[in-house]
mmCIF file of C-alpha atoms and ligand atoms in Angstrom:
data_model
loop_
_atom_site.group_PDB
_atom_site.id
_atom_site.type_symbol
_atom_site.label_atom_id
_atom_site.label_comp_id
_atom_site.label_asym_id
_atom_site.label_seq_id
_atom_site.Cartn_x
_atom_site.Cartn_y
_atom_site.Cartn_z
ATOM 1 C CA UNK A 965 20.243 10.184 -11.694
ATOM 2 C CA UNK A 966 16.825 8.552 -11.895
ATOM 3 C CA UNK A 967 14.273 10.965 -13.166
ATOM 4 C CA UNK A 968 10.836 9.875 -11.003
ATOM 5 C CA UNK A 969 11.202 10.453 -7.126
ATOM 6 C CA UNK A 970 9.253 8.937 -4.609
ATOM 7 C CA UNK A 971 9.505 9.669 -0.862
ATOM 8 C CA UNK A 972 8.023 8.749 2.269
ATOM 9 C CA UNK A 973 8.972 7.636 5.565
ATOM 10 C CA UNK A 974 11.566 4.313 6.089
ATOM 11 C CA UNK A 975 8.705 1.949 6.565
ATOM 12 C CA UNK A 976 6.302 0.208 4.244
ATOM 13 C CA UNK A 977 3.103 2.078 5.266
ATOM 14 C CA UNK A 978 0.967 3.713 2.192
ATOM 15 C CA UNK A 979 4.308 3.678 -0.173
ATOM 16 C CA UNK A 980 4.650 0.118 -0.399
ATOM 17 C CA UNK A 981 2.106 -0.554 -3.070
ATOM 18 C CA UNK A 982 3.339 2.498 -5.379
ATOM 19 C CA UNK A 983 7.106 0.626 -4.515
ATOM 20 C CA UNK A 984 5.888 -2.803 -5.730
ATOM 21 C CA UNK A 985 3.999 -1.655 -9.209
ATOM 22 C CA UNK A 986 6.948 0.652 -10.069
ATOM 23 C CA UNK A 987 9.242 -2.410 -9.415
ATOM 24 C CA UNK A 988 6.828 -4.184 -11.411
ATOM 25 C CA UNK A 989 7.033 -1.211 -14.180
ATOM 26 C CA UNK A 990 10.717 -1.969 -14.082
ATOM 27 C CA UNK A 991 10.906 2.142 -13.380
ATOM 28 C CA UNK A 992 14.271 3.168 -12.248
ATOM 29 C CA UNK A 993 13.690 5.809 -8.854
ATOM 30 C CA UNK A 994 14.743 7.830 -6.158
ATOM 31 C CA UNK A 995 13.272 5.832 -3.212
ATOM 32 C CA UNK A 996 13.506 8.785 -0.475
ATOM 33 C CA UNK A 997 13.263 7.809 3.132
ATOM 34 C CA UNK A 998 13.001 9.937 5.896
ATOM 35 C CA UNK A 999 13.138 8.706 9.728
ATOM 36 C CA UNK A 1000 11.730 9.092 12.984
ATOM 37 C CA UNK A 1001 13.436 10.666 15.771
ATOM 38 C CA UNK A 1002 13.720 8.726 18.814
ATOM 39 C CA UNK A 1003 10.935 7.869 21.281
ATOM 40 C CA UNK A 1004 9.084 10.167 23.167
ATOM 41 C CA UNK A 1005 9.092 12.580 20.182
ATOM 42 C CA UNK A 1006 9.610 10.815 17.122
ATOM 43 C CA UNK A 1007 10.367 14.256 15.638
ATOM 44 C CA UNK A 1008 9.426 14.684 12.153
ATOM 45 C CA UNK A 1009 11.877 17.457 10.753
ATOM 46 C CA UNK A 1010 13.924 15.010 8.361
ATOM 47 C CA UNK A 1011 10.452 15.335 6.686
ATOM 48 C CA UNK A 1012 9.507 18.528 7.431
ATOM 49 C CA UNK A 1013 11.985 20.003 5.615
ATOM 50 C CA UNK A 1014 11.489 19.130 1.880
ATOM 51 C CA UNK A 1015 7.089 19.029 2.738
ATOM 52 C CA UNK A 1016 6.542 22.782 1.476
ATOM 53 C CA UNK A 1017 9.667 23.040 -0.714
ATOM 54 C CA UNK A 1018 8.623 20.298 -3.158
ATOM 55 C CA UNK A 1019 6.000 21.677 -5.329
ATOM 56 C CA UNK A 1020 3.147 19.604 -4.149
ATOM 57 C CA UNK A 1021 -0.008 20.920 -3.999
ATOM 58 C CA UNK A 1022 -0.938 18.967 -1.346
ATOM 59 C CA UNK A 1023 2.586 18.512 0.874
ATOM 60 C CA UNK A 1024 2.035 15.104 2.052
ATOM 61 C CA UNK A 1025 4.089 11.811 1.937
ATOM 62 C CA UNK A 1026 3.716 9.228 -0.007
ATOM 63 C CA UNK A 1027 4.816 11.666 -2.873
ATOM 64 C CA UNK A 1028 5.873 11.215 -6.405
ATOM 65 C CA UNK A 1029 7.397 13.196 -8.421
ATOM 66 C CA UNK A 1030 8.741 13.152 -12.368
ATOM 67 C CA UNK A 1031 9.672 16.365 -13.708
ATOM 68 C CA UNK A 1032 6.279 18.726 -13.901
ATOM 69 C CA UNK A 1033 3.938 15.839 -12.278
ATOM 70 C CA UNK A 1034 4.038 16.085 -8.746
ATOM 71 C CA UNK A 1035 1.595 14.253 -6.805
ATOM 72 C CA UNK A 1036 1.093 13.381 -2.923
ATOM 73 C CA UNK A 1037 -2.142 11.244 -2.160
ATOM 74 C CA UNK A 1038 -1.895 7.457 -2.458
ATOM 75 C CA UNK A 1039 -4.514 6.622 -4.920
ATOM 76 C CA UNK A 1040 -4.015 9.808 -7.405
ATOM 77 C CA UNK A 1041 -0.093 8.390 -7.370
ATOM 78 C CA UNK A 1042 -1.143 4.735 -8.037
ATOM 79 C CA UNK A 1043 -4.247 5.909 -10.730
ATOM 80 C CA UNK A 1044 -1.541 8.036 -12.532
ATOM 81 C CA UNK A 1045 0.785 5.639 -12.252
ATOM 82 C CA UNK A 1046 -1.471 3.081 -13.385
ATOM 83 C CA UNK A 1047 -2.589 4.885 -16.852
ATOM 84 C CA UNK A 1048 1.193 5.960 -17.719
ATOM 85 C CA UNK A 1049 1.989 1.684 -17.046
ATOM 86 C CA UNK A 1050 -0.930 -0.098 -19.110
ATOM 87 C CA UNK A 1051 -2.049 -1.005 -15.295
ATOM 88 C CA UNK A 1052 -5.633 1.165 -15.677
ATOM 89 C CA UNK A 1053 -9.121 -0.645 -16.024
ATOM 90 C CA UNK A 1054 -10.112 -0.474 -19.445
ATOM 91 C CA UNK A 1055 -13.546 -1.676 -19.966
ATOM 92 C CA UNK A 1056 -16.594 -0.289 -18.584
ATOM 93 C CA UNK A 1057 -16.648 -3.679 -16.559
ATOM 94 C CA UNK A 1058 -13.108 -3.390 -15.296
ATOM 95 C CA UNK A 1059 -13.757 0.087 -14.562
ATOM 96 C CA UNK A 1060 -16.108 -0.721 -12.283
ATOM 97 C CA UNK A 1061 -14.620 -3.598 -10.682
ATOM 98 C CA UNK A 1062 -11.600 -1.541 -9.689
ATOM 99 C CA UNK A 1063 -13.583 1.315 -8.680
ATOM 100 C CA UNK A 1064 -15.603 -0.923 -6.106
ATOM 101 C CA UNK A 1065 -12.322 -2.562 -4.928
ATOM 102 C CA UNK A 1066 -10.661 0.318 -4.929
ATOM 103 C CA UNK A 1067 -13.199 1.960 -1.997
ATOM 104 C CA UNK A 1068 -13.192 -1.605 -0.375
ATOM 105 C CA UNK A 1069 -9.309 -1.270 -0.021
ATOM 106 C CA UNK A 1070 -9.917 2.353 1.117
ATOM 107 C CA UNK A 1071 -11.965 1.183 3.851
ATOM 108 C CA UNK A 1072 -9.873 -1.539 4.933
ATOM 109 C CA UNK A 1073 -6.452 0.248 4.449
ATOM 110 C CA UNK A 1074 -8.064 2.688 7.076
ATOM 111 C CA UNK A 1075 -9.399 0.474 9.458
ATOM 112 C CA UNK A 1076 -5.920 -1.374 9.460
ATOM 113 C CA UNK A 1077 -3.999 2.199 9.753
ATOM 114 C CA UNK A 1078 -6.460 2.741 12.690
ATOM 115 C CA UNK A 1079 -5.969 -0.491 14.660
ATOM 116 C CA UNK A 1080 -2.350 -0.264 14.417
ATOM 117 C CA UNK A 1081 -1.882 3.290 15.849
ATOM 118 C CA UNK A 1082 -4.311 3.067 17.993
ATOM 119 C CA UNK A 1083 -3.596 3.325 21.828
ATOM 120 C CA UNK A 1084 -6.211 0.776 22.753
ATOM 121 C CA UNK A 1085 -4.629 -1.727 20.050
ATOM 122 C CA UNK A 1086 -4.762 -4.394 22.623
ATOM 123 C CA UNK A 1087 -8.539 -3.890 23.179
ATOM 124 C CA UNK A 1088 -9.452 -3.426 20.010
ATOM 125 C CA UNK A 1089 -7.729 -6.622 18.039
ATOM 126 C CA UNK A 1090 -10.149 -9.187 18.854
ATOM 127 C CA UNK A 1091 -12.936 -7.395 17.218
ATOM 128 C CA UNK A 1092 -10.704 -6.359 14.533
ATOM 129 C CA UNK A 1093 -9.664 -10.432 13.925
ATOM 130 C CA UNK A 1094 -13.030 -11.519 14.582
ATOM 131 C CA UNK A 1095 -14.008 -9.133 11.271
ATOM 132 C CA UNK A 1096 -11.369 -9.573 8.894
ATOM 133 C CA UNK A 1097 -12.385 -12.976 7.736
ATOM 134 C CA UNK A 1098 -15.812 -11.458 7.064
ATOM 135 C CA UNK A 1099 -14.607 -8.916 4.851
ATOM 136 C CA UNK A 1100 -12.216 -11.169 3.112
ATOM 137 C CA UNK A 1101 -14.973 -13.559 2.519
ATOM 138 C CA UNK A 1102 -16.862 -10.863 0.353
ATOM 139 C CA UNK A 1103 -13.353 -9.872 -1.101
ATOM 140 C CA UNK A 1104 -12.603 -13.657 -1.874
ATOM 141 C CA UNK A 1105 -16.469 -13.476 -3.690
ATOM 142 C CA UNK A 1106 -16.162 -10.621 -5.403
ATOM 143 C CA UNK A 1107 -12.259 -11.761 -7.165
ATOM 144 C CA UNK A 1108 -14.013 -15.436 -7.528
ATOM 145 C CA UNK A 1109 -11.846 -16.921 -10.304
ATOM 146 C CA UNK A 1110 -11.160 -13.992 -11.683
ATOM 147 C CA UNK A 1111 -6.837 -13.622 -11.545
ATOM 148 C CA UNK A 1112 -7.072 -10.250 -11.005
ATOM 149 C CA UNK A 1113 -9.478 -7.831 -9.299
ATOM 150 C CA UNK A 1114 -10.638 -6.443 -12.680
ATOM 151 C CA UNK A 1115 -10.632 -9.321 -13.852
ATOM 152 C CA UNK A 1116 -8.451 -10.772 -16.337
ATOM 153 C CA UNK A 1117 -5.812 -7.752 -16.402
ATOM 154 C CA UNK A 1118 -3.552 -6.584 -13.525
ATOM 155 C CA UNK A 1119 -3.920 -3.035 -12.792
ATOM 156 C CA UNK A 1120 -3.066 -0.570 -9.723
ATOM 157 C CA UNK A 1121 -5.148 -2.133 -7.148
ATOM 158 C CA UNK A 1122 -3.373 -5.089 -7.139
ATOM 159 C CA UNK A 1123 -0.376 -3.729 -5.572
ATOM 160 C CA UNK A 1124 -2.923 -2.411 -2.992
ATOM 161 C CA UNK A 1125 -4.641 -5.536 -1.804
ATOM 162 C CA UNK A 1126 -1.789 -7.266 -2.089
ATOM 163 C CA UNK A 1127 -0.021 -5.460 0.284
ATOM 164 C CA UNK A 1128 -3.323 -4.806 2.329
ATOM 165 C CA UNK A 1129 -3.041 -8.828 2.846
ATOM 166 C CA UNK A 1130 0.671 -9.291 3.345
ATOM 167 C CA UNK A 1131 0.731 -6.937 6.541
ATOM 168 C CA UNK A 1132 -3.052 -8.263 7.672
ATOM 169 C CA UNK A 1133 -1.525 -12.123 7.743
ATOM 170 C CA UNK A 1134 1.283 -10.973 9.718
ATOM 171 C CA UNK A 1135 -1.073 -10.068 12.303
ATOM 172 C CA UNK A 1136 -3.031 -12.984 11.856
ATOM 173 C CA UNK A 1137 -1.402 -15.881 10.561
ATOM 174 C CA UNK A 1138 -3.191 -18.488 8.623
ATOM 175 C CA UNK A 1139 -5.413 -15.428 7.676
ATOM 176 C CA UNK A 1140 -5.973 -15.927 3.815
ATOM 177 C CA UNK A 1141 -6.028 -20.084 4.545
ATOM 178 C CA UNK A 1142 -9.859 -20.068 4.458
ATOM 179 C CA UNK A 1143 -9.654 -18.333 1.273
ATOM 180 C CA UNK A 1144 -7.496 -20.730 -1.366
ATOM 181 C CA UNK A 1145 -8.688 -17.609 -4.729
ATOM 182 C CA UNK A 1146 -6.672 -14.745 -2.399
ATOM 183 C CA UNK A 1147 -3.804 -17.195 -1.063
ATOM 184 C CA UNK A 1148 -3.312 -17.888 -5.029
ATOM 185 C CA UNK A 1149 -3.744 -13.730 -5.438
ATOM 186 C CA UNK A 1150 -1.009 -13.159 -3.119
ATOM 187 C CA UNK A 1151 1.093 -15.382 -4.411
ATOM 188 C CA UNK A 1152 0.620 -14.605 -8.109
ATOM 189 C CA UNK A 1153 1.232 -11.115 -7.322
ATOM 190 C CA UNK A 1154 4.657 -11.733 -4.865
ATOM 191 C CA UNK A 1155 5.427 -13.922 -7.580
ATOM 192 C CA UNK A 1156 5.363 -11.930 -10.854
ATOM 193 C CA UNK A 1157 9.159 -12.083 -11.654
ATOM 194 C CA UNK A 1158 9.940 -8.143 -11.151
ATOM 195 C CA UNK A 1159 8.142 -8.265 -8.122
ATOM 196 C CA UNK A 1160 9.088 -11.037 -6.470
ATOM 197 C CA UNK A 1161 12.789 -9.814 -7.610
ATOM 198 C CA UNK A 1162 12.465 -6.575 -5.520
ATOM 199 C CA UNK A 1163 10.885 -8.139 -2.803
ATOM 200 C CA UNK A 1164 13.729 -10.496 -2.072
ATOM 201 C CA UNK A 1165 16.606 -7.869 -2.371
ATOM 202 C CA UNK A 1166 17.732 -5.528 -0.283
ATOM 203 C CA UNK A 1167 15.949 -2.513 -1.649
ATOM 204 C CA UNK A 1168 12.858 -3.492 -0.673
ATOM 205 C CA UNK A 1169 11.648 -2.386 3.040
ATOM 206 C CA UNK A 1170 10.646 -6.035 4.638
ATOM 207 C CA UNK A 1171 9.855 -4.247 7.927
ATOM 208 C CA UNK A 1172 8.545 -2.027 10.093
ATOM 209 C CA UNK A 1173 5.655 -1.515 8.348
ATOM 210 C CA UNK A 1174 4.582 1.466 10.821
ATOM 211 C CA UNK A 1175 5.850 4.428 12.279
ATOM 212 C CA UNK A 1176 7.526 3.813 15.525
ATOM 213 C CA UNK A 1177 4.973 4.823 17.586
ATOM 214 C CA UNK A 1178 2.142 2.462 16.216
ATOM 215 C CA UNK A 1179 1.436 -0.097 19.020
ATOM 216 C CA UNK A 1180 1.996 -2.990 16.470
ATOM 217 C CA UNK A 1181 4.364 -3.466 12.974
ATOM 218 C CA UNK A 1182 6.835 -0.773 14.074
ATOM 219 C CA UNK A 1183 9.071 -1.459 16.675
HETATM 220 N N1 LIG B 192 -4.653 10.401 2.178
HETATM 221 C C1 LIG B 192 -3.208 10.410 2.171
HETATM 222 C C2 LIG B 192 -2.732 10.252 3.590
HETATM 223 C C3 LIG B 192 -1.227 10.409 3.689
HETATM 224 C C4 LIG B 192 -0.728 10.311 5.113
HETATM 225 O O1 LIG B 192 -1.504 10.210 6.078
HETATM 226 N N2 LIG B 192 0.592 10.307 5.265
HETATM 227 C C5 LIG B 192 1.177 10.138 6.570
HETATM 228 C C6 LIG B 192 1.976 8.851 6.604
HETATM 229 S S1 LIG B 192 0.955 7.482 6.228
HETATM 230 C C7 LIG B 192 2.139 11.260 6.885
HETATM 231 O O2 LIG B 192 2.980 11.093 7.773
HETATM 232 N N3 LIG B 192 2.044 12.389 6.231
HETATM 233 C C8 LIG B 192 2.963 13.486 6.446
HETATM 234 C C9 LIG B 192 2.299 14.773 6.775
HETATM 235 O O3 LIG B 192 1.074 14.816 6.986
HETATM 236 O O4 LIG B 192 3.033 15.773 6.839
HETATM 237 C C10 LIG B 192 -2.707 9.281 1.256
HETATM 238 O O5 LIG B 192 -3.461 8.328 1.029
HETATM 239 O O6 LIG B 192 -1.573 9.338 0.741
#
């Protein structure tokens, strides 16, 4: 029995980044997956019934768990997670790289949620595509020829904007073609043997990426 839990819905969503650096950490774990019910509802109560009786302090999925730490919240799971894998800034420099990417990704991963839920998703994607290549094309400046977004060392954050940019080129393909520094990025991160090892087996959640009832990426 492995002795780290994770658990979130069956979909790639918020846990997909924490999947991909603990498949790069090579860490053995309980991938829990909880479902949907069917349309109209999409009742919850798979979930429901471990949220209070896990120990978090915050019940909330994604969640991690390993003996006494217990953690919900995306970022505190991939900053822990980064420190106890040698995937943490170190430098004042990298420090602050990752902390400025790291609110970037924030903002985007929140934008993206939002669009994708949203029940004016039709409405609303033109704008959204008409943006994205603006933000990347600070994001593209800011990584410059850097390999990683601290710089020269992978940490956490990688996981996150790589993911961030997977399920944004679905969306809109040819996305990252303007941008040759984040088309390498994606592909030196899907390609980092451990990685690129879960992504291709049949562990690894290739789709939906949302929650049945988003209006794109989960049906
Ligand atoms: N800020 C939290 C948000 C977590 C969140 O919104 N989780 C959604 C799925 S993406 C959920 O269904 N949570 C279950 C709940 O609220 O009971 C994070 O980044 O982890």
């Amino acid at each position: 029995m492995a002795s780290v839990k994770t658990g979130y819905w069956n979909i790639r969503g918020y846990m997909q980044p924490i999947r991909l650096l603990l498949a790069y950490a090579g860490v053995e774990h309980e991938d829990k997956r909880y479902n949907f019910g069917p349309a109209p509802d999409y009742d919850s109560s798979e979930w429901l019934k471990d949220k209070f009786n896990l120990g978090l302090d915050f019940p909330n999925c994604p969640y991690y768990i390993d003996g006494d730490v217990k953690l919900s919240q995306t970022f505190a799971i991939l900053k822990y997670l980064g420190r106890k894998h040698n995937l943490a800034p170190k430098t004042e420099e990298e420090h602050i790289r990752v902390d400025l990417i790291e609110a970037e990704a924030e903002d985007m991963r929140t934008k993206w949620s939002t669009l994708c839920y949203h029940a004016d998703f039709e409405k609303m994607k033109p704008e959204y595509v008409k943006n994205a290549p603006v933000k990347l094309k600070e994001i593209s400046a800011f990584l410059g020829s850097h390999p990683y977004f601290a710089g020269q060392n992978i940490t956490y954050i990688d996981f996150l904007i790589y993911e961030l940019m997977d399920q944004n080129s679905q969306l809109i393909p040819g996305l990252l073609d303007e941008f040759p520094n984040l088309k390498e990025f994606h592909a030196r991160i899907g390609g980092l043997e451990k990685v690129a090892s879960y992504l291709s087996s049949d562990k690894c959640i290739k789709y939906p990426f949302n929650g049945p009832m988003a209006q794109w990426g989960g049906k």
